[in-house]
Amino acid sequence: MTNYIVAKNYLCFMALLEMIISDANSYAHFAQTDLAELFGITVPIGEYTSIKNVRYTNNIEECGTSVSIKEINDFFKENMIPLQLSYISSCYFDETRFTNLIQEKSRSSFIVFAFCYGLLNNEPQNNNVGHVVLLENIDPKADKIRVYDPGPRNYGCKVVKTDDMVYAMKRRGGIYLFEKIDR
């Protein structure tokens, strides 16, 4: 991935989606804010956002994007974007299966991990906050992965222990697979 994007508040999934779409189809350009308008976001009550397709909540666990696999796949099809999205819940893998799964799927897919931010980053005050990162590389011998974190806080490339990521996903999350297909 060459075009790194920093997320605006509560748009971490949309920022990664923008990066993935741009990489899959260089002619398609949808900014994270365009995607948020299309699919909607949830922000805390009192938070300012320029996004019109917004829902407000008092529950931090609901903030961000509520991902609809069907809506995103319909969008890909309508816009001739050669991707197919699927989701694997964290209840379907453990540390061993996780490494094998991402090694196998990374050949033909962009892989996004959804997880509990506070657990992965040792910030107990954020244990109920969901977040996403994009897989960049796997080092199975060292049991580590390199990911791109879109932020907005602490954005950039990071190296994470695979078992730490699995633990954070078990609390909240799973794997989004953006499989490259022919259109």
Coordinates of C-alpha atoms in Angstrom, one line a residue:
M1 CA 0.0 0.0 0.0
T2 CA 1.6 3.3 -1.0
N3 CA -1.1 5.8 -0.3
Y4 CA -1.4 6.2 3.5
I5 CA -4.4 8.1 4.8
V6 CA -4.9 9.5 8.3
A7 CA -8.5 9.1 9.6
K8 CA -10.7 11.9 10.7
N9 CA -12.4 11.3 14.1
Y10 CA -14.5 8.1 14.1
L11 CA -13.6 7.4 10.4
C12 CA -10.8 4.8 10.9
F13 CA -12.7 2.2 8.9
M14 CA -13.6 4.7 6.2
A15 CA -10.0 5.8 5.9
L16 CA -8.8 2.2 5.4
L17 CA -11.7 1.7 2.9
E18 CA -10.5 4.7 1.0
M19 CA -7.0 3.3 0.8
I20 CA -8.1 -0.1 -0.2
I21 CA -10.4 1.2 -3.0
S22 CA -7.7 3.5 -4.3
D23 CA -5.3 0.5 -4.4
A24 CA -7.8 -1.9 -6.1
N25 CA -9.0 0.6 -8.7
S26 CA -6.7 3.6 -9.4
Y27 CA -9.6 5.3 -11.3
A28 CA -12.0 5.2 -8.4
H29 CA -11.6 7.9 -5.8
F30 CA -13.9 8.0 -2.8
A31 CA -12.6 10.1 0.2
Q32 CA -13.3 8.8 3.7
T33 CA -15.8 11.6 4.2
D34 CA -17.6 10.5 0.9
L35 CA -17.8 7.0 2.2
A36 CA -19.0 8.1 5.6
E37 CA -21.9 10.0 3.9
L38 CA -22.8 6.9 1.9
F39 CA -22.6 4.4 4.7
G40 CA -23.2 6.5 7.8
I41 CA -21.3 6.9 11.1
T42 CA -22.1 7.1 14.8
V43 CA -20.4 9.7 17.0
P44 CA -20.8 10.7 20.7
I45 CA -23.5 13.2 21.6
G46 CA -22.0 16.7 21.4
E47 CA -19.3 15.7 18.9
Y48 CA -19.1 18.0 15.9
T49 CA -18.9 16.4 12.5
S50 CA -19.5 17.7 8.9
I51 CA -21.0 14.3 8.0
K52 CA -24.7 14.5 7.5
N53 CA -25.4 10.8 7.6
V54 CA -24.7 10.6 11.3
R55 CA -26.2 9.0 14.4
Y56 CA -25.4 10.2 17.9
T57 CA -25.0 8.1 21.0
N58 CA -23.9 8.1 24.6
N59 CA -22.3 4.6 24.2
I60 CA -18.7 4.8 23.1
E61 CA -18.9 1.1 21.9
E62 CA -21.3 2.2 19.1
C63 CA -19.1 5.0 17.7
G64 CA -17.6 4.8 14.3
T65 CA -18.9 2.7 11.4
S66 CA -21.5 0.0 11.6
V67 CA -20.2 -2.1 8.8
S68 CA -22.8 -3.6 6.4
I69 CA -21.1 -6.3 4.3
K70 CA -24.1 -6.3 1.8
E71 CA -24.1 -2.5 1.4
I72 CA -20.4 -2.3 0.8
N73 CA -20.5 -5.2 -1.6
D74 CA -23.4 -3.6 -3.5
F75 CA -21.3 -0.4 -3.6
F76 CA -18.3 -2.3 -5.0
K77 CA -20.5 -3.9 -7.7
E78 CA -22.2 -0.6 -8.7
N79 CA -18.9 1.2 -9.0
M80 CA -16.9 -1.6 -10.7
I81 CA -14.5 -1.9 -7.9
P82 CA -12.9 -5.4 -8.1
L83 CA -13.4 -6.3 -4.4
Q84 CA -15.7 -8.6 -2.4
L85 CA -15.9 -8.1 1.3
S86 CA -16.4 -10.8 3.9
Y87 CA -16.0 -11.0 7.7
I88 CA -14.6 -13.7 10.0
S89 CA -15.6 -13.3 13.6
S90 CA -12.8 -13.8 16.2
C91 CA -14.7 -16.8 17.7
Y92 CA -13.7 -18.8 14.6
F93 CA -9.9 -18.7 15.2
D94 CA -7.2 -19.0 17.8
E95 CA -3.5 -17.8 17.6
T96 CA -2.4 -20.7 15.4
R97 CA -5.3 -20.6 13.0
F98 CA -5.0 -16.8 12.9
T99 CA -1.5 -16.9 11.5
N100 CA -2.3 -19.6 8.9
L101 CA -5.5 -17.8 7.9
I102 CA -3.9 -14.4 7.3
Q103 CA -0.9 -15.9 5.5
E104 CA -3.2 -17.7 3.2
K105 CA -5.7 -14.8 2.6
S106 CA -3.1 -12.0 2.3
R107 CA -2.1 -13.4 -1.1
S108 CA -5.4 -12.4 -2.6
S109 CA -7.0 -10.0 -0.1
F110 CA -6.6 -6.8 1.8
I111 CA -7.0 -7.7 5.5
V112 CA -8.4 -5.4 8.1
F113 CA -8.4 -6.3 11.8
A114 CA -11.2 -5.0 14.0
F115 CA -10.3 -5.1 17.7
C116 CA -10.5 -3.5 21.1
Y117 CA -8.2 -0.5 21.1
G118 CA -7.5 -0.3 24.8
L119 CA -6.5 -3.9 25.1
L120 CA -4.1 -3.9 22.3
N121 CA -2.5 -0.5 23.3
N122 CA -2.5 -1.0 27.1
E123 CA -5.0 1.8 27.6
P124 CA -7.6 0.5 30.1
Q125 CA -9.6 3.7 29.7
N126 CA -10.2 2.7 26.1
N127 CA -11.1 -0.9 26.6
N128 CA -14.5 -0.4 25.1
V129 CA -13.3 1.5 22.0
G130 CA -13.3 -0.4 18.7
H131 CA -10.7 0.3 16.1
V132 CA -9.3 -1.1 12.8
V133 CA -5.9 -1.5 11.2
L134 CA -4.7 -2.8 7.8
L135 CA -2.3 -5.8 7.6
E136 CA 0.9 -4.9 5.8
N137 CA 3.2 -7.9 6.5
I138 CA 3.4 -11.1 8.5
D139 CA 6.5 -12.5 10.3
P140 CA 5.4 -16.0 11.4
K141 CA 8.8 -16.9 12.8
A142 CA 8.7 -14.0 15.2
D143 CA 4.9 -14.2 15.7
K144 CA 4.5 -10.6 14.7
I145 CA 2.5 -8.6 12.2
R146 CA 3.1 -5.2 10.7
V147 CA 0.0 -3.1 10.4
Y148 CA -1.0 0.4 9.3
D149 CA -3.1 2.2 11.9
P150 CA -5.1 5.1 10.3
G151 CA -5.4 6.9 13.7
P152 CA -6.3 9.7 13.9
R153 CA -4.4 9.4 17.2
N154 CA -1.0 7.5 17.0
Y155 CA -1.4 6.8 13.3
G156 CA 1.3 5.0 11.3
C157 CA 3.0 1.6 10.8
K158 CA 3.3 -0.6 13.9
V159 CA 4.6 -4.0 14.7
V160 CA 2.3 -6.1 16.9
K161 CA 2.6 -9.5 18.5
T162 CA 0.1 -11.9 16.8
D163 CA -1.2 -13.2 20.1
D164 CA -1.8 -9.6 21.3
M165 CA -3.9 -8.9 18.2
V166 CA -5.9 -12.1 18.6
Y167 CA -6.5 -11.3 22.3
A168 CA -7.8 -7.8 21.4
M169 CA -10.0 -9.2 18.6
K170 CA -11.4 -11.8 21.0
R171 CA -12.7 -9.0 23.2
R172 CA -14.2 -7.2 20.3
G173 CA -13.8 -7.8 16.6
G174 CA -12.6 -10.0 13.8
I175 CA -11.2 -9.9 10.3
Y176 CA -12.6 -8.1 7.3
L177 CA -11.3 -9.6 4.1
F178 CA -11.4 -7.5 1.0
E179 CA -10.8 -10.1 -1.6
K180 CA -9.5 -9.0 -5.0
I181 CA -11.8 -10.3 -7.8
D182 CA -12.3 -9.8 -11.5
R183 CA -15.1 -7.3 -12.5

